[in-house]
Amino acid sequence: MAVPKRLPLKTFEYIYERVPRICVDLVIKSPKGVLLSLRNIPPIGYWHFPGGSILFNESPENAVQRVAKEELGVKVKIVKLLGVISFHNYIGLGHPISIAYLVKPLSPIKGPVSQASAIKYFKTPPPKTIKQQKDFFKKHLITKK
């Protein structure tokens, strides 16, 4: 099987301004809350779940591992599928549709490695969180007492 590779930026933008883009989101929970990263790529300055596009010929599970390594510097264990997040009227490029996985890091997180300027755990989503992920966080991740 061919090794998945990224599209050139202009091709990526041309395609995904016209069709939905399939992504994975990594949800990491701890007693401190849910891990979010602060984007340093568009939409810059928003908190979000670590995640990214699934590359051509890449399985969602392999995309989870690649994103964990690229964005957090760790390998993860997939615990379970949490759901799907559809980003209608997205503030970034196109219309992403993301498969959200609950994952567990297999070693300490090394910090933001790429695409983020900070990572932090939150018990509730901060105000400047990407709307669709904020809604998912509130609906699925806040522990009810």
PDB file of C-alpha atoms in Angstrom:
ATOM      1  CA  MET A   1       0.000   0.000   0.000  1.00  0.00           C
ATOM      2  CA  ALA A   2       1.223   3.478  -0.837  1.00  0.00           C
ATOM      3  CA  VAL A   3       2.415   5.650   2.025  1.00  0.00           C
ATOM      4  CA  PRO A   4      -0.113   8.448   2.678  1.00  0.00           C
ATOM      5  CA  LYS A   5       1.178  11.890   1.802  1.00  0.00           C
ATOM      6  CA  ARG A   6      -0.070  15.455   2.016  1.00  0.00           C
ATOM      7  CA  LEU A   7      -1.444  17.354  -0.947  1.00  0.00           C
ATOM      8  CA  PRO A   8       0.307  20.535  -2.046  1.00  0.00           C
ATOM      9  CA  LEU A   9      -1.358  23.469  -0.235  1.00  0.00           C
ATOM     10  CA  LYS A  10      -2.959  24.998  -3.356  1.00  0.00           C
ATOM     11  CA  THR A  11      -4.453  21.619  -4.347  1.00  0.00           C
ATOM     12  CA  PHE A  12      -5.673  21.014  -0.779  1.00  0.00           C
ATOM     13  CA  GLU A  13      -7.372  24.435  -0.688  1.00  0.00           C
ATOM     14  CA  TYR A  14      -8.896  24.000  -4.168  1.00  0.00           C
ATOM     15  CA  ILE A  15     -10.414  20.623  -3.312  1.00  0.00           C
ATOM     16  CA  TYR A  16     -11.595  21.351   0.221  1.00  0.00           C
ATOM     17  CA  GLU A  17     -13.254  24.643  -0.652  1.00  0.00           C
ATOM     18  CA  ARG A  18     -15.619  22.456  -2.714  1.00  0.00           C
ATOM     19  CA  VAL A  19     -16.123  19.152  -0.883  1.00  0.00           C
ATOM     20  CA  PRO A  20     -16.236  17.962   2.754  1.00  0.00           C
ATOM     21  CA  ARG A  21     -12.943  16.973   4.375  1.00  0.00           C
ATOM     22  CA  ILE A  22     -12.750  13.912   6.637  1.00  0.00           C
ATOM     23  CA  CYS A  23     -10.696  14.410   9.812  1.00  0.00           C
ATOM     24  CA  VAL A  24      -9.962  12.819  13.173  1.00  0.00           C
ATOM     25  CA  ASP A  25     -10.128  14.554  16.547  1.00  0.00           C
ATOM     26  CA  LEU A  26      -8.271  13.240  19.604  1.00  0.00           C
ATOM     27  CA  VAL A  27     -10.104  13.603  22.906  1.00  0.00           C
ATOM     28  CA  ILE A  28      -7.827  13.165  25.921  1.00  0.00           C
ATOM     29  CA  LYS A  29      -9.480  13.239  29.344  1.00  0.00           C
ATOM     30  CA  SER A  30      -7.794  13.369  32.739  1.00  0.00           C
ATOM     31  CA  PRO A  31      -8.799  14.464  36.240  1.00  0.00           C
ATOM     32  CA  LYS A  32      -7.610  17.937  35.126  1.00  0.00           C
ATOM     33  CA  GLY A  33     -10.209  18.030  32.335  1.00  0.00           C
ATOM     34  CA  VAL A  34     -10.123  17.643  28.552  1.00  0.00           C
ATOM     35  CA  LEU A  35      -6.980  18.527  26.599  1.00  0.00           C
ATOM     36  CA  LEU A  36      -7.310  21.333  24.066  1.00  0.00           C
ATOM     37  CA  SER A  37      -4.642  22.963  21.939  1.00  0.00           C
ATOM     38  CA  LEU A  38      -4.413  26.607  20.913  1.00  0.00           C
ATOM     39  CA  ARG A  39      -4.159  26.801  17.125  1.00  0.00           C
ATOM     40  CA  ASN A  40      -1.280  28.611  15.473  1.00  0.00           C
ATOM     41  CA  ILE A  41      -2.670  27.806  12.007  1.00  0.00           C
ATOM     42  CA  PRO A  42      -6.026  29.020  10.657  1.00  0.00           C
ATOM     43  CA  PRO A  43      -8.271  29.588  12.458  1.00  0.00           C
ATOM     44  CA  ILE A  44      -5.451  31.023  14.582  1.00  0.00           C
ATOM     45  CA  GLY A  45      -6.052  31.681  18.274  1.00  0.00           C
ATOM     46  CA  TYR A  46      -8.878  29.185  18.788  1.00  0.00           C
ATOM     47  CA  TRP A  47      -8.845  26.258  21.195  1.00  0.00           C
ATOM     48  CA  HIS A  48      -9.673  22.872  19.699  1.00  0.00           C
ATOM     49  CA  PHE A  49      -9.202  19.140  20.127  1.00  0.00           C
ATOM     50  CA  PRO A  50      -5.892  18.033  18.623  1.00  0.00           C
ATOM     51  CA  GLY A  51      -6.769  16.659  15.205  1.00  0.00           C
ATOM     52  CA  GLY A  52      -6.289  16.765  11.492  1.00  0.00           C
ATOM     53  CA  SER A  53      -7.251  15.563   8.046  1.00  0.00           C
ATOM     54  CA  ILE A  54      -7.140  11.902   7.102  1.00  0.00           C
ATOM     55  CA  LEU A  55      -4.662  11.538   4.248  1.00  0.00           C
ATOM     56  CA  PHE A  56      -5.415   9.622   1.040  1.00  0.00           C
ATOM     57  CA  ASN A  57      -5.014   5.841   1.654  1.00  0.00           C
ATOM     58  CA  GLU A  58      -4.753   6.389   5.433  1.00  0.00           C
ATOM     59  CA  SER A  59      -7.147   4.673   7.835  1.00  0.00           C
ATOM     60  CA  PRO A  60      -8.805   6.755  10.563  1.00  0.00           C
ATOM     61  CA  GLU A  61      -6.920   4.731  13.180  1.00  0.00           C
ATOM     62  CA  ASN A  62      -3.567   5.410  11.517  1.00  0.00           C
ATOM     63  CA  ALA A  63      -4.496   9.095  11.220  1.00  0.00           C
ATOM     64  CA  VAL A  64      -5.099   9.152  14.995  1.00  0.00           C
ATOM     65  CA  GLN A  65      -1.567   7.843  15.598  1.00  0.00           C
ATOM     66  CA  ARG A  66      -0.006  10.254  13.083  1.00  0.00           C
ATOM     67  CA  VAL A  67      -1.822  13.274  14.538  1.00  0.00           C
ATOM     68  CA  ALA A  68      -0.901  12.261  18.111  1.00  0.00           C
ATOM     69  CA  LYS A  69       2.770  12.070  17.124  1.00  0.00           C
ATOM     70  CA  GLU A  70       2.750  15.267  15.022  1.00  0.00           C
ATOM     71  CA  GLU A  71       0.752  17.461  17.402  1.00  0.00           C
ATOM     72  CA  LEU A  72       1.533  16.037  20.857  1.00  0.00           C
ATOM     73  CA  GLY A  73       4.707  13.990  20.421  1.00  0.00           C
ATOM     74  CA  VAL A  74       3.170  10.751  21.745  1.00  0.00           C
ATOM     75  CA  LYS A  75       1.649   7.433  20.751  1.00  0.00           C
ATOM     76  CA  VAL A  76      -1.897   6.821  21.950  1.00  0.00           C
ATOM     77  CA  LYS A  77      -4.268   3.952  22.570  1.00  0.00           C
ATOM     78  CA  ILE A  78      -7.717   4.372  21.038  1.00  0.00           C
ATOM     79  CA  VAL A  79     -10.232   3.784  23.839  1.00  0.00           C
ATOM     80  CA  LYS A  80     -13.429   4.276  21.858  1.00  0.00           C
ATOM     81  CA  LEU A  81     -15.196   6.182  19.134  1.00  0.00           C
ATOM     82  CA  LEU A  82     -17.086   9.117  20.682  1.00  0.00           C
ATOM     83  CA  GLY A  83     -18.977  10.438  17.681  1.00  0.00           C
ATOM     84  CA  VAL A  84     -18.845  12.637  14.620  1.00  0.00           C
ATOM     85  CA  ILE A  85     -18.515  16.419  14.518  1.00  0.00           C
ATOM     86  CA  SER A  86     -19.749  18.211  11.388  1.00  0.00           C
ATOM     87  CA  PHE A  87     -18.355  21.715  10.995  1.00  0.00           C
ATOM     88  CA  HIS A  88     -21.127  23.551   9.095  1.00  0.00           C
ATOM     89  CA  ASN A  89     -20.307  27.241   8.598  1.00  0.00           C
ATOM     90  CA  TYR A  90     -16.755  26.562   9.787  1.00  0.00           C
ATOM     91  CA  ILE A  91     -14.524  29.561  10.495  1.00  0.00           C
ATOM     92  CA  GLY A  92     -11.610  27.812   8.803  1.00  0.00           C
ATOM     93  CA  LEU A  93     -11.271  26.154   5.400  1.00  0.00           C
ATOM     94  CA  GLY A  94     -14.225  24.302   3.918  1.00  0.00           C
ATOM     95  CA  HIS A  95     -16.509  21.826   5.649  1.00  0.00           C
ATOM     96  CA  PRO A  96     -14.591  19.375   7.863  1.00  0.00           C
ATOM     97  CA  ILE A  97     -16.352  16.290   9.200  1.00  0.00           C
ATOM     98  CA  SER A  98     -14.412  14.845  12.106  1.00  0.00           C
ATOM     99  CA  ILE A  99     -14.422  11.411  13.717  1.00  0.00           C
ATOM    100  CA  ALA A 100     -13.847  12.014  17.439  1.00  0.00           C
ATOM    101  CA  TYR A 101     -11.939   9.324  19.341  1.00  0.00           C
ATOM    102  CA  LEU A 102     -11.325   9.066  23.067  1.00  0.00           C
ATOM    103  CA  VAL A 103      -7.622   8.238  23.310  1.00  0.00           C
ATOM    104  CA  LYS A 104      -5.128   7.579  26.088  1.00  0.00           C
ATOM    105  CA  PRO A 105      -1.505   8.747  25.751  1.00  0.00           C
ATOM    106  CA  LEU A 106       1.030   5.930  26.219  1.00  0.00           C
ATOM    107  CA  SER A 107       3.642   8.345  27.594  1.00  0.00           C
ATOM    108  CA  PRO A 108       3.692  11.880  28.983  1.00  0.00           C
ATOM    109  CA  ILE A 109       2.579  14.469  26.439  1.00  0.00           C
ATOM    110  CA  LYS A 110       5.590  16.432  25.220  1.00  0.00           C
ATOM    111  CA  GLY A 111       3.615  19.605  24.623  1.00  0.00           C
ATOM    112  CA  PRO A 112       2.492  21.224  21.437  1.00  0.00           C
ATOM    113  CA  VAL A 113       4.793  19.926  18.714  1.00  0.00           C
ATOM    114  CA  SER A 114       3.150  21.505  15.666  1.00  0.00           C
ATOM    115  CA  GLN A 115       0.064  23.517  14.716  1.00  0.00           C
ATOM    116  CA  ALA A 116      -0.448  24.796  18.278  1.00  0.00           C
ATOM    117  CA  SER A 117       1.164  27.393  20.503  1.00  0.00           C
ATOM    118  CA  ALA A 118      -0.121  25.868  23.763  1.00  0.00           C
ATOM    119  CA  ILE A 119      -1.973  22.909  25.221  1.00  0.00           C
ATOM    120  CA  LYS A 120      -4.080  22.945  28.359  1.00  0.00           C
ATOM    121  CA  TYR A 121      -6.682  20.872  30.185  1.00  0.00           C
ATOM    122  CA  PHE A 122     -10.134  22.394  30.656  1.00  0.00           C
ATOM    123  CA  LYS A 123     -13.140  21.273  32.739  1.00  0.00           C
ATOM    124  CA  THR A 124     -15.389  23.399  30.505  1.00  0.00           C
ATOM    125  CA  PRO A 125     -14.544  24.791  27.084  1.00  0.00           C
ATOM    126  CA  PRO A 126     -12.971  28.267  27.101  1.00  0.00           C
ATOM    127  CA  PRO A 127     -14.804  31.094  25.298  1.00  0.00           C
ATOM    128  CA  LYS A 128     -12.588  31.069  22.197  1.00  0.00           C
ATOM    129  CA  THR A 129     -13.136  27.398  21.313  1.00  0.00           C
ATOM    130  CA  ILE A 130     -14.175  26.353  17.811  1.00  0.00           C
ATOM    131  CA  LYS A 131     -17.992  26.362  18.081  1.00  0.00           C
ATOM    132  CA  GLN A 132     -18.698  22.820  16.910  1.00  0.00           C
ATOM    133  CA  GLN A 133     -16.082  21.383  19.269  1.00  0.00           C
ATOM    134  CA  LYS A 134     -17.363  23.547  22.126  1.00  0.00           C
ATOM    135  CA  ASP A 135     -20.865  22.106  21.551  1.00  0.00           C
ATOM    136  CA  PHE A 136     -19.466  18.538  21.405  1.00  0.00           C
ATOM    137  CA  PHE A 137     -17.441  19.155  24.600  1.00  0.00           C
ATOM    138  CA  LYS A 138     -20.521  20.427  26.470  1.00  0.00           C
ATOM    139  CA  LYS A 139     -22.761  17.606  25.223  1.00  0.00           C
ATOM    140  CA  HIS A 140     -20.416  14.632  25.586  1.00  0.00           C
ATOM    141  CA  LEU A 141     -17.500  15.459  27.882  1.00  0.00           C
ATOM    142  CA  ILE A 142     -18.685  17.445  30.875  1.00  0.00           C
ATOM    143  CA  THR A 143     -19.216  15.039  33.767  1.00  0.00           C
ATOM    144  CA  LYS A 144     -22.682  15.274  35.186  1.00  0.00           C
ATOM    145  CA  LYS A 145     -22.945  14.982  38.971  1.00  0.00           C
TER     146      LYS A 145
END
